[in-house]
Coordinates of N, CA, C and O in Angstrom, one line a residue:
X1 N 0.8 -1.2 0.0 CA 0.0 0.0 0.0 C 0.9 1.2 0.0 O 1.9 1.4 0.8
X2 N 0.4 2.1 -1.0 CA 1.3 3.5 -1.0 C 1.1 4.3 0.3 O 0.0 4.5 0.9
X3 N 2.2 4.7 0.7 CA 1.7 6.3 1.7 C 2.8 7.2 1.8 O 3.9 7.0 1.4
X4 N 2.3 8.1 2.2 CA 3.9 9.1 2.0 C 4.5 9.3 2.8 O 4.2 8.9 3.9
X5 N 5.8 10.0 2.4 CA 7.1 9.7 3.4 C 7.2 10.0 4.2 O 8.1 9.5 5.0
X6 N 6.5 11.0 4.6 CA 6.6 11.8 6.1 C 5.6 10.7 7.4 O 5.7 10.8 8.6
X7 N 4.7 9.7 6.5 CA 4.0 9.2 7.7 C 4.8 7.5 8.0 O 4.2 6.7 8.7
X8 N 5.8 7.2 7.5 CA 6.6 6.1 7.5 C 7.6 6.6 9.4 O 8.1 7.7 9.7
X9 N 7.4 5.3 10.1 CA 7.6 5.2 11.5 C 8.7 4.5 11.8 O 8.8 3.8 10.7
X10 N 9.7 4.1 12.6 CA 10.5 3.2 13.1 C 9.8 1.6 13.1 O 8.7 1.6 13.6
X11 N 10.3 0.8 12.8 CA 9.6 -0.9 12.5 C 9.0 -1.4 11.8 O 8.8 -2.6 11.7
X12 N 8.2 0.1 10.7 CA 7.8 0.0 9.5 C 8.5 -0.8 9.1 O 9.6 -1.0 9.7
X13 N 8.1 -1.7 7.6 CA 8.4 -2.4 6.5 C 8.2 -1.9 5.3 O 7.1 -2.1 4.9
X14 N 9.1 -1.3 4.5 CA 9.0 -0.6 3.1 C 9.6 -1.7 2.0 O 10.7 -2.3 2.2
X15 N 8.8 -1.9 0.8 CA 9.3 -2.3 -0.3 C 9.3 -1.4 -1.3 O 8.4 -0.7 -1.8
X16 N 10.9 -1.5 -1.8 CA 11.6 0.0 -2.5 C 11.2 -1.0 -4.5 O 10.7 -2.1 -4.8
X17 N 11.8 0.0 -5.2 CA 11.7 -0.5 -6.3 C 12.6 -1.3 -6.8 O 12.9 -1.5 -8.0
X18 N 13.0 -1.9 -5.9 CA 14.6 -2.9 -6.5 C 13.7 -4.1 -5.7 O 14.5 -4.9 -5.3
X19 N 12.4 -4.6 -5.2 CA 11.7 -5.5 -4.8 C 12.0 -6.5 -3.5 O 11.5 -7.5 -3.1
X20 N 13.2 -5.6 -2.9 CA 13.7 -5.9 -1.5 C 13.0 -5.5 -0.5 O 12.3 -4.6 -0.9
X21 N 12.7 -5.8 1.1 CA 12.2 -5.9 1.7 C 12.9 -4.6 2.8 O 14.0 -5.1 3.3
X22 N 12.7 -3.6 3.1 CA 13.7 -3.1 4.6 C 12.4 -2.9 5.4 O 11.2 -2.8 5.0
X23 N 13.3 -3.0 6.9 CA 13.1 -2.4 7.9 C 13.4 -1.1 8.3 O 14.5 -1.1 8.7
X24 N 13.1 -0.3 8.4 CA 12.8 1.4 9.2 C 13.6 1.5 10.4 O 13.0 1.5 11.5
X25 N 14.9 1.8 10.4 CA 15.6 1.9 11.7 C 15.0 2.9 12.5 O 14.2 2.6 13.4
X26 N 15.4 4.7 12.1 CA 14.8 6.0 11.9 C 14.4 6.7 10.9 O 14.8 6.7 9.7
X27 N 13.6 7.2 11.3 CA 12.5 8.3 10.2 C 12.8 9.6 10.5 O 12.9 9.6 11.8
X28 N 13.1 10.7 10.0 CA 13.1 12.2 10.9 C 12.6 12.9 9.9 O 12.7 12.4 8.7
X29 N 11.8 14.2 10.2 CA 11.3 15.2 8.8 C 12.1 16.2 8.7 O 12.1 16.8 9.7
X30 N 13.0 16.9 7.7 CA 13.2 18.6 7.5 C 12.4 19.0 6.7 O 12.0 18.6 5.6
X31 N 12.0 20.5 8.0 CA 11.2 21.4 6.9 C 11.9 22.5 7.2 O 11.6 23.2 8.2
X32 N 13.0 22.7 6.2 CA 13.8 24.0 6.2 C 12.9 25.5 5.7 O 12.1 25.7 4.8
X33 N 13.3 26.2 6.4 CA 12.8 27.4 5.9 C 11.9 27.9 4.7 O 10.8 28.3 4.6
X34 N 13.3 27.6 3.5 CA 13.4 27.7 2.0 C 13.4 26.3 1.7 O 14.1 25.4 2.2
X35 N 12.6 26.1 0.8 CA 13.1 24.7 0.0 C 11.9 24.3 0.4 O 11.1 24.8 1.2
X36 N 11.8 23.1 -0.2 CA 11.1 21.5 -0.1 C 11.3 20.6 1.1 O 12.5 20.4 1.3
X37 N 10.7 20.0 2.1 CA 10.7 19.6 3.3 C 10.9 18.0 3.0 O 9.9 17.5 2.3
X38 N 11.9 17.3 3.3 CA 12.3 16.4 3.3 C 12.3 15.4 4.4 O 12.5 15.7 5.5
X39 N 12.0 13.8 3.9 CA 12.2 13.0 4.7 C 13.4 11.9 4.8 O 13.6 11.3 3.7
X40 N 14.4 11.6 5.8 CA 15.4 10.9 5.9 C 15.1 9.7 6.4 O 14.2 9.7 7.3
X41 N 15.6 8.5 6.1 CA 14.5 7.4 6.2 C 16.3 6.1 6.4 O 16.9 5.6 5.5
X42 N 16.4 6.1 7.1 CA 17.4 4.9 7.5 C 17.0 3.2 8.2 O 16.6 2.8 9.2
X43 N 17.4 2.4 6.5 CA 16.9 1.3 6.9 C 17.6 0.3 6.6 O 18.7 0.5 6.1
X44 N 17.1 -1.2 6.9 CA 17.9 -2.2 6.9 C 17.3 -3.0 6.2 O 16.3 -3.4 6.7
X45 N 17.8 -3.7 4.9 CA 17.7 -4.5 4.4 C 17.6 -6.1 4.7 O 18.6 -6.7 4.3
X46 N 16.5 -7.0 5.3 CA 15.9 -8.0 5.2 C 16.3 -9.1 5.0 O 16.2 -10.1 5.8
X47 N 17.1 -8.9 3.4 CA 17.3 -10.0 2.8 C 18.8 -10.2 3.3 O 19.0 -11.4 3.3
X48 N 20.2 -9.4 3.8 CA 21.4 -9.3 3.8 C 21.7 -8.6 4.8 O 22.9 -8.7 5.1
X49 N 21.0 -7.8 5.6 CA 21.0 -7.1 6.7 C 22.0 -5.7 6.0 O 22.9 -5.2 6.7
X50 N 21.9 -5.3 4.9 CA 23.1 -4.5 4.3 C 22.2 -2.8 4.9 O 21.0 -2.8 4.6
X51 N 22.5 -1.8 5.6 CA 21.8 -0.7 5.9 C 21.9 0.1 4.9 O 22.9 -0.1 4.3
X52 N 21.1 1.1 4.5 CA 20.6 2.1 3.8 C 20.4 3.2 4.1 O 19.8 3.3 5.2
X53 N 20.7 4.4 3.4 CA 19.8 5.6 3.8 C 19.5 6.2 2.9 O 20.4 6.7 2.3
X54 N 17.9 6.5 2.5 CA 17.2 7.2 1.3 C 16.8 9.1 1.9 O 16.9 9.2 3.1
X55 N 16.5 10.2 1.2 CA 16.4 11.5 1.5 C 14.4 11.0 0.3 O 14.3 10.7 -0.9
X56 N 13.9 11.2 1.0 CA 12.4 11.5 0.0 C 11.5 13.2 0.5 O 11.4 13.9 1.5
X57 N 11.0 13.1 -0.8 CA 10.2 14.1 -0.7 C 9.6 13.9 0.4 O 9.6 12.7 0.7
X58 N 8.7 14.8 1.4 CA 7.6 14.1 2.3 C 6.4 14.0 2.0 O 5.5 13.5 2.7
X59 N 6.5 14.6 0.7 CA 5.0 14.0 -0.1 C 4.8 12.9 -1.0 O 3.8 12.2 -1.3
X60 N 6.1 12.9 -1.3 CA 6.6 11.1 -2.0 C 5.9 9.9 -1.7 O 5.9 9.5 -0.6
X61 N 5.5 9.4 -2.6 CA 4.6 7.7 -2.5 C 5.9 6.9 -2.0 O 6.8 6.8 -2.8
X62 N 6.0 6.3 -0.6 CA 6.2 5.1 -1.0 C 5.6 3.8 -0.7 O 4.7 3.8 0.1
X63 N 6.0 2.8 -1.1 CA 5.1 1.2 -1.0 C 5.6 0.5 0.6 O 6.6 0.2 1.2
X64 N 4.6 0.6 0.7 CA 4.3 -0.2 2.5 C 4.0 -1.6 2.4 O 3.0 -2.2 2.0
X65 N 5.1 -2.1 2.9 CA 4.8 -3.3 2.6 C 4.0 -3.9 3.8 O 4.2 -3.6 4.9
X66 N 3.0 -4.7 3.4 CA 1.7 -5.4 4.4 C 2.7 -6.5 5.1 O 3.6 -7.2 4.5
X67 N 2.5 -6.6 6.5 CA 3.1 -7.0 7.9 C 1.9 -7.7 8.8 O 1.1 -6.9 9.4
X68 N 1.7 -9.0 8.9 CA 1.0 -9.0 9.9 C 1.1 -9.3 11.2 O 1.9 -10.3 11.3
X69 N 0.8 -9.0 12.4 CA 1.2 -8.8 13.7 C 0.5 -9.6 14.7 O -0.6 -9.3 15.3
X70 N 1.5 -10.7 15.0 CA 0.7 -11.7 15.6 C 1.3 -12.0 17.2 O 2.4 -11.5 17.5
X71 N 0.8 -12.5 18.0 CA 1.2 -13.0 19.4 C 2.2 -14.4 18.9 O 2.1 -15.1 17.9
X72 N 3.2 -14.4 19.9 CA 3.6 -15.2 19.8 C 4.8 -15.2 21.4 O 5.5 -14.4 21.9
X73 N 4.6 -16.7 21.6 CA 5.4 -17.2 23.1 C 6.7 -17.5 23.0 O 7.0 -18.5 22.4
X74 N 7.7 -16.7 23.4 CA 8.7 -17.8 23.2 C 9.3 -18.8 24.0 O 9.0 -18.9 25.2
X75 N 10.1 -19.6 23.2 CA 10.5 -20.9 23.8 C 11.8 -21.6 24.1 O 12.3 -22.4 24.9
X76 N 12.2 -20.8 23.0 CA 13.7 -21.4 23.8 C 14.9 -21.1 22.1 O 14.3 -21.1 21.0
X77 N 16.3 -20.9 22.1 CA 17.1 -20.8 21.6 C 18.0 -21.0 21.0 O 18.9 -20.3 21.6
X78 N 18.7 -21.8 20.1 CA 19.5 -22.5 19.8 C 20.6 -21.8 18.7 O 20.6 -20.6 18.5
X79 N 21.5 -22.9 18.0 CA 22.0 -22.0 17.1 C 21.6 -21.8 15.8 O 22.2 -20.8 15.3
X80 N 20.6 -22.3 15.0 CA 19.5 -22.1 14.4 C 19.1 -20.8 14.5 O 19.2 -20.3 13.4
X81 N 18.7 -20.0 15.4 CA 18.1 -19.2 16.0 C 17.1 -19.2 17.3 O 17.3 -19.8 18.4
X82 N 15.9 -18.5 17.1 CA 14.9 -18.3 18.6 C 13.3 -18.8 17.9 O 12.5 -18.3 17.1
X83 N 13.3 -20.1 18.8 CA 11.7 -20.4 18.6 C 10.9 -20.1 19.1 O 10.7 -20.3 20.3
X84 N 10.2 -19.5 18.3 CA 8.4 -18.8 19.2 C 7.5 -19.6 18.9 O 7.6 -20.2 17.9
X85 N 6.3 -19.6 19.7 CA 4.8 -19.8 19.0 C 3.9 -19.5 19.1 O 4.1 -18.7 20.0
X86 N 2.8 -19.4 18.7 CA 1.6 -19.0 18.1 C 1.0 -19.1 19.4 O 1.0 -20.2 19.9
X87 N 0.6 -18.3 19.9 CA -0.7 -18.4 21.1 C -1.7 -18.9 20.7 O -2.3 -19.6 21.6
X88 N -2.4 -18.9 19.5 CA -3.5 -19.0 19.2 C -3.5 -20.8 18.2 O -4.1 -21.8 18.4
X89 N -2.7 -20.3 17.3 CA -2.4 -21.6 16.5 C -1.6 -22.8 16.8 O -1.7 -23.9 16.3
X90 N -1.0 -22.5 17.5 CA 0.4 -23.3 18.2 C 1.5 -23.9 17.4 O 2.1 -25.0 17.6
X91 N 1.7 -22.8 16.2 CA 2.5 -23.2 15.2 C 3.9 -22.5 15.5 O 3.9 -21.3 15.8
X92 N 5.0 -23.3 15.5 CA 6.4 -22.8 16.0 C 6.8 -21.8 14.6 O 6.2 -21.9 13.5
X93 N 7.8 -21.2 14.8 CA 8.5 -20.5 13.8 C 9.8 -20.2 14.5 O 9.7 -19.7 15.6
X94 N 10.7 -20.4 14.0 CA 12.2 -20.0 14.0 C 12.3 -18.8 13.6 O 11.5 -18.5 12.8
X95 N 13.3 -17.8 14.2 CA 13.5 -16.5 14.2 C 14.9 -16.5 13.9 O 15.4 -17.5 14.5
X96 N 15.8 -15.7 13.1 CA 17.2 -15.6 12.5 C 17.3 -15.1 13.7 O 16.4 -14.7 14.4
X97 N 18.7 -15.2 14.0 CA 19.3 -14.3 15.3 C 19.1 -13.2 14.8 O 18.2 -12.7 15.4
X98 N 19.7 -12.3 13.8 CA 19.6 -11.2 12.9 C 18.9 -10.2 13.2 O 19.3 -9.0 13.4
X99 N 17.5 -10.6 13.1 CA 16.1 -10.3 13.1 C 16.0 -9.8 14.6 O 15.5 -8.7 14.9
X100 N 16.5 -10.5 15.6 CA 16.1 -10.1 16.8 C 17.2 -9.1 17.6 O 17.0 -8.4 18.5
X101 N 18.5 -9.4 16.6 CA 19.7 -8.7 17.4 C 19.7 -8.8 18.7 O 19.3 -9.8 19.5
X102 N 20.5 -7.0 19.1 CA 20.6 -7.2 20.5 C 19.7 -7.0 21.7 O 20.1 -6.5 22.8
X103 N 18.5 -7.5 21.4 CA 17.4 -7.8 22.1 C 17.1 -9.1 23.0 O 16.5 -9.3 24.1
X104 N 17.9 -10.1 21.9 CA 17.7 -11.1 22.5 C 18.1 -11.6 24.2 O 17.9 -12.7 24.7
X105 N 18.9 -10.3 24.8 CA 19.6 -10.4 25.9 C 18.1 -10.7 27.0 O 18.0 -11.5 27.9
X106 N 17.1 -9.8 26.6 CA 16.1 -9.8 27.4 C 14.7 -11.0 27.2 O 13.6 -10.9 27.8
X107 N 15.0 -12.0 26.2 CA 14.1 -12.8 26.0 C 14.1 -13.8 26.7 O 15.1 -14.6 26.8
X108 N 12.7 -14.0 27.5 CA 12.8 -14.8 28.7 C 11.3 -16.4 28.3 O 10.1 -16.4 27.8
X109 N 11.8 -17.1 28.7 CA 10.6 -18.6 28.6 C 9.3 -18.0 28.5 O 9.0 -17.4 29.6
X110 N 8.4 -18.0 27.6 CA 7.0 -18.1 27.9 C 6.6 -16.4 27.7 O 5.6 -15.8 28.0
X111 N 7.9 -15.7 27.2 CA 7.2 -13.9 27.0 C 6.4 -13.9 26.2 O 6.6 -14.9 25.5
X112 N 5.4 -13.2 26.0 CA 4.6 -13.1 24.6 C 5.4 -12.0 24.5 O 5.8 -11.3 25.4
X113 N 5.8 -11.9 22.3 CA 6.2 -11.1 21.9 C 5.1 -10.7 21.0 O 4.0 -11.1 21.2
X114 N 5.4 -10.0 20.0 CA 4.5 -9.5 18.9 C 5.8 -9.6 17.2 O 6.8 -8.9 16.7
X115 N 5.1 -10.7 16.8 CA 6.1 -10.6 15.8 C 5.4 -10.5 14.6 O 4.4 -11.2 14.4
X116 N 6.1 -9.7 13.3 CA 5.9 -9.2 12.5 C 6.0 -9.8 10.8 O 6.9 -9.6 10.0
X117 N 5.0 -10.6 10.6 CA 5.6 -11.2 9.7 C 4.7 -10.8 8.3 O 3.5 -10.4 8.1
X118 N 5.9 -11.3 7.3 CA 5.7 -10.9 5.9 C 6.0 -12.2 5.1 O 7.0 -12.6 4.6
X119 N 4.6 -12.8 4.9 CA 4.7 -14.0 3.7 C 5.0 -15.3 4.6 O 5.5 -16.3 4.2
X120 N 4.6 -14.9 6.0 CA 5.1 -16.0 6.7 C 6.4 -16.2 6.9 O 6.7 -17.4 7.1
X121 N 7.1 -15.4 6.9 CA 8.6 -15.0 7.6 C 8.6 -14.1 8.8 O 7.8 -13.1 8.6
X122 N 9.2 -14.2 9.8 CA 9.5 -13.3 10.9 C 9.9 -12.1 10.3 O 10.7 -12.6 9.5
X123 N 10.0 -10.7 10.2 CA 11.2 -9.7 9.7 C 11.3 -8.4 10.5 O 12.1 -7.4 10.4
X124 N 9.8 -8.6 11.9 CA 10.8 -8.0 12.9 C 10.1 -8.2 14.2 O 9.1 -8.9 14.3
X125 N 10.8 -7.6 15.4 CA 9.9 -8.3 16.9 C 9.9 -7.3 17.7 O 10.8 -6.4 17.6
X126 N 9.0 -7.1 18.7 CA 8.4 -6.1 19.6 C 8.5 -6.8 20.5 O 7.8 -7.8 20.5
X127 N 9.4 -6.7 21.6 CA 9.3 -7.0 23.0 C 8.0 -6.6 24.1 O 6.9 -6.2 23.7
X128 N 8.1 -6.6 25.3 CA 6.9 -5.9 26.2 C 7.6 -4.6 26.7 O 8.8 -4.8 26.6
X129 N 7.5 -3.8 27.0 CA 8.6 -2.8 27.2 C 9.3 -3.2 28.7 O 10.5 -3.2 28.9
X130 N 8.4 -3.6 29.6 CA 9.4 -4.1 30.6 C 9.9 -5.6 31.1 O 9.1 -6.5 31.3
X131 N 11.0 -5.8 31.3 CA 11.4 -7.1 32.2 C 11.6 -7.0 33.4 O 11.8 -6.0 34.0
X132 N 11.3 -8.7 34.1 CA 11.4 -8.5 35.4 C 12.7 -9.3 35.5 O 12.6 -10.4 35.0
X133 N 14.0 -9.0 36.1 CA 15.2 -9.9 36.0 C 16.0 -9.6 37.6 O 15.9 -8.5 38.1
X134 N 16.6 -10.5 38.1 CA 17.1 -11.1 39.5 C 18.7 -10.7 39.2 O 19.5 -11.4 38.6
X135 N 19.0 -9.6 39.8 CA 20.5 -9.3 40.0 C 21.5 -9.9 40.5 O 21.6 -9.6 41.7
X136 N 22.5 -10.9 40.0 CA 22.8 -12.0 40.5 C 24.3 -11.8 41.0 O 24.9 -12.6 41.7
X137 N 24.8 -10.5 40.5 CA 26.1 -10.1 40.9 C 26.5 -8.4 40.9 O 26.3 -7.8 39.8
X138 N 27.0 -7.7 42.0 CA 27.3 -6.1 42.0 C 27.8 -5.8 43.1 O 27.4 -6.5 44.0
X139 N 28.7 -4.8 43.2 CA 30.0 -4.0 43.7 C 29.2 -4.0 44.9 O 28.0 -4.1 44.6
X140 N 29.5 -3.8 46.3 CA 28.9 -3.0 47.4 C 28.7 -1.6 47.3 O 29.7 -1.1 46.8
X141 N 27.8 -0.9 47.6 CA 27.6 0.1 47.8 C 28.8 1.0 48.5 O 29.1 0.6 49.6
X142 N 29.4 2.0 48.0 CA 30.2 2.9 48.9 C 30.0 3.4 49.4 O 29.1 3.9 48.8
X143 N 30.3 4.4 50.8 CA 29.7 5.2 52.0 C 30.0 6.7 51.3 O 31.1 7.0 50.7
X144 N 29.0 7.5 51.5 CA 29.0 8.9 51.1 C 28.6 9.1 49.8 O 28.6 10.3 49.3
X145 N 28.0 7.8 49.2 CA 27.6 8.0 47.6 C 26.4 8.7 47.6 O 25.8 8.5 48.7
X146 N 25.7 9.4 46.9 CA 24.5 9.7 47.0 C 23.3 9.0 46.7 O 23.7 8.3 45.8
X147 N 21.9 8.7 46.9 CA 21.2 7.6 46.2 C 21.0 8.3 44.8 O 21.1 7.9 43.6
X148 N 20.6 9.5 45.2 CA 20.0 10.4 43.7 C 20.6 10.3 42.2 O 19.9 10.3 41.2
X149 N 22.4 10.2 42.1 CA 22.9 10.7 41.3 C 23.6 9.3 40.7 O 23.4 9.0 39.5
X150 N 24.4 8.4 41.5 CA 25.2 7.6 41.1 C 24.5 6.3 40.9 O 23.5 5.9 41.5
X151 N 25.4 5.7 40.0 CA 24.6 4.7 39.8 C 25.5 3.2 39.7 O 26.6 3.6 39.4
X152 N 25.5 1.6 39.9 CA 26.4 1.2 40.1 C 26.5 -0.4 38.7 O 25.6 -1.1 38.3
X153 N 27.6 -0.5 38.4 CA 27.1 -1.6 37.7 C 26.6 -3.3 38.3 O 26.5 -3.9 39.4
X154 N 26.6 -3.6 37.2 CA 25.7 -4.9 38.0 C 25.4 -5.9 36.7 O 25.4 -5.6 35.5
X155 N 25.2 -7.7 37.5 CA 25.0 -8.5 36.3 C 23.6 -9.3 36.7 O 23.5 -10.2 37.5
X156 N 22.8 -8.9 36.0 CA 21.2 -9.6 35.8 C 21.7 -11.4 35.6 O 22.8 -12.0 35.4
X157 N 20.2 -12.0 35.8 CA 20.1 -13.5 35.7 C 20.3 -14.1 34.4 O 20.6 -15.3 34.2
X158 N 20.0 -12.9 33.3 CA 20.5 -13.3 32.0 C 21.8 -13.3 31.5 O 22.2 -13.9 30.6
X159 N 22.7 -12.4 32.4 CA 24.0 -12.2 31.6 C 23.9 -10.7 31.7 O 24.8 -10.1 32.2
X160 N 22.9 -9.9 31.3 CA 23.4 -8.5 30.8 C 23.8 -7.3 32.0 O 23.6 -7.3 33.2
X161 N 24.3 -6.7 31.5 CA 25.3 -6.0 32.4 C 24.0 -4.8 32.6 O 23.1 -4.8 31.8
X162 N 24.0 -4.0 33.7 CA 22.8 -2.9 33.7 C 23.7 -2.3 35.0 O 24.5 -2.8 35.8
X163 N 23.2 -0.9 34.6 CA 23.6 0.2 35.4 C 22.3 0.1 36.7 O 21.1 0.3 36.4
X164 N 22.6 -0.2 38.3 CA 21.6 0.1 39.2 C 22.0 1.2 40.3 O 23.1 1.3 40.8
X165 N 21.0 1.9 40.7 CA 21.1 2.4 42.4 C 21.6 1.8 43.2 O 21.3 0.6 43.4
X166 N 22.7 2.7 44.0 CA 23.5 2.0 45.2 C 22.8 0.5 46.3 O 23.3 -0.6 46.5
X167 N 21.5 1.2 46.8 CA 20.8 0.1 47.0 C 20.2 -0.7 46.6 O 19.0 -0.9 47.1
X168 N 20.7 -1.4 45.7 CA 20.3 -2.5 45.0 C 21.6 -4.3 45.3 O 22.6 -4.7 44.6
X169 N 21.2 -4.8 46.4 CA 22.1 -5.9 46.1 C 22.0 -7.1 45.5 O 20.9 -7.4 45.2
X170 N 23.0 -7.8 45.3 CA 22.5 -9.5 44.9 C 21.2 -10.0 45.3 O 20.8 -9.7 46.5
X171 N 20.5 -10.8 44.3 CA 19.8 -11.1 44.8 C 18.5 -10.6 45.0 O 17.6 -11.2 45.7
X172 N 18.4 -9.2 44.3 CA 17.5 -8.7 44.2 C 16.7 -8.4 43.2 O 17.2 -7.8 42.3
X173 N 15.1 -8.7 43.0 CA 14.4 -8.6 41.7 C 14.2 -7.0 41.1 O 13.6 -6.1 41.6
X174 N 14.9 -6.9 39.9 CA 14.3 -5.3 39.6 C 13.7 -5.3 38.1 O 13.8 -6.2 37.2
X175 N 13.3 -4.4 38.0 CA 12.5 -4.2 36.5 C 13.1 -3.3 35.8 O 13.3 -2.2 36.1
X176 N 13.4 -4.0 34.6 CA 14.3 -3.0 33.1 C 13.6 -2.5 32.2 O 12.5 -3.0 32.0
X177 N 13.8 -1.6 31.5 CA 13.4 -1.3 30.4 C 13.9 -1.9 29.1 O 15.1 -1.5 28.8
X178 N 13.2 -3.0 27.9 CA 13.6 -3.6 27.4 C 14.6 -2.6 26.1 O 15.6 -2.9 25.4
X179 N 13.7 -1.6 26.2 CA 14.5 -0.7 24.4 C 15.5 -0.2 24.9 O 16.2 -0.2 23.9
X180 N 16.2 0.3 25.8 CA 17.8 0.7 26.6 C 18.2 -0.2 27.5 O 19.4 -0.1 27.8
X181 N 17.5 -1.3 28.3 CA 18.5 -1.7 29.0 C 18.3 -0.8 30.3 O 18.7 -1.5 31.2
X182 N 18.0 0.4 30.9 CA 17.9 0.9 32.0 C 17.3 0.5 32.9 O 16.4 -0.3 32.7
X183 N 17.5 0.9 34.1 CA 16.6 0.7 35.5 C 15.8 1.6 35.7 O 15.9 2.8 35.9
X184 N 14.2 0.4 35.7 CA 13.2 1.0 35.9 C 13.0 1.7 38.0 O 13.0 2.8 38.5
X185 N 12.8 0.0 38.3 CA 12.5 0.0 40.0 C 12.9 -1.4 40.2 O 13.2 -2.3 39.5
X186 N 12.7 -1.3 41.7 CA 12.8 -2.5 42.7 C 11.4 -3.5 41.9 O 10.4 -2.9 41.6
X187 N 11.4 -4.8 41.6 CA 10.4 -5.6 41.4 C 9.6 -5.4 42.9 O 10.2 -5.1 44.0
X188 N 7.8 -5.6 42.8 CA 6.8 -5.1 43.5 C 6.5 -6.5 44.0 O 5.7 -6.6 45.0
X189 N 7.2 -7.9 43.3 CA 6.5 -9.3 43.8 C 7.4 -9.9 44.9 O 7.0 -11.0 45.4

């Protein structure tokens, strides 16, 4: 489906006229002064993962490629890739590592994700925005630190490294934000 360039979003799926598939990293608009207001459109190629960056008119047609957006559980990960399934159908599908990058730090047994598929291929995935993950290793707190300002590192139950508040020790449940990686709060369970 055509639409113009200025309403094309981050996770969108555009098919250009070379009949490749991209993903929508960022979108941004200029509307300079003088001139023609332009859209910058940085994306990633599907088929090869090769990135791109196009400049369009922001009145410019382009082709949106149809994406359908389905629930899906996941299950577990190999070198193959990340198997999910269907909540509804209970049909498995394999996910390229590629596709999920550096997200997959936060993919946990049984998440529902929202994954995006085209022709019955995965080509991209939507986490929940938060995790709940168990701090399994970090520095002691030092005396005179402030709570407000500093912050300390630390290693979650998955492996990934996250910046937390002094009062936070081993052992403790807290909640991330999945698109940075930051600390939200203390887990409430």
């Amino acid at each position: 489906m055509k639409v113009i360039a200025s309403s094309i979003r981050k996770g969108n799926i555009i098919e250009k006229e070379d009949g490749h598939l991209y993903v929508v990293l960022k979108a941004e608009s200029f509307f300079p002064g003088k001139g023609t207001p332009t859209t910058q459109i940085d994306m990633r190629r599907l088929a090869d993962g090769v990135k791109v960056a196009d400049r369009y008119k922001t009145t410019e047609q382009v082709e949106r490629a149809f994406v359908e957006d389905q629930d899906f559980s996941y299950l577990f990960g190999d070198d193959d890739g990340y198997t999910f399934m269907n909540t509804a159908t209970y049909d498995q599908v394999i996910v390229p590592k590629d596709v999920i990058g550096d997200q997959a730090q936060w993919l946990q047994e049984g998440m529902v994700c929202i994954l995006s598929l085209f022709n019955g291929t995965a080509v991209a995935i939507q986490l929940p925005a938060r995790v709940t993950l168990e701090i399994t290793e970090t520095e002691p707190a030092m005396k005179g630190q402030t709570a407000s300002s500093s912050y300390k590192p630390a290693i979650a139950s998955n492996g990934a490294r996250v910046m937390v508040p002094p009062h936070i020790q081993a052992g403790t449940r807290i909640v991330i934000q999945t698109e940075d990686g930051s600390y939200v709060e203390r887990a409430k369970d």
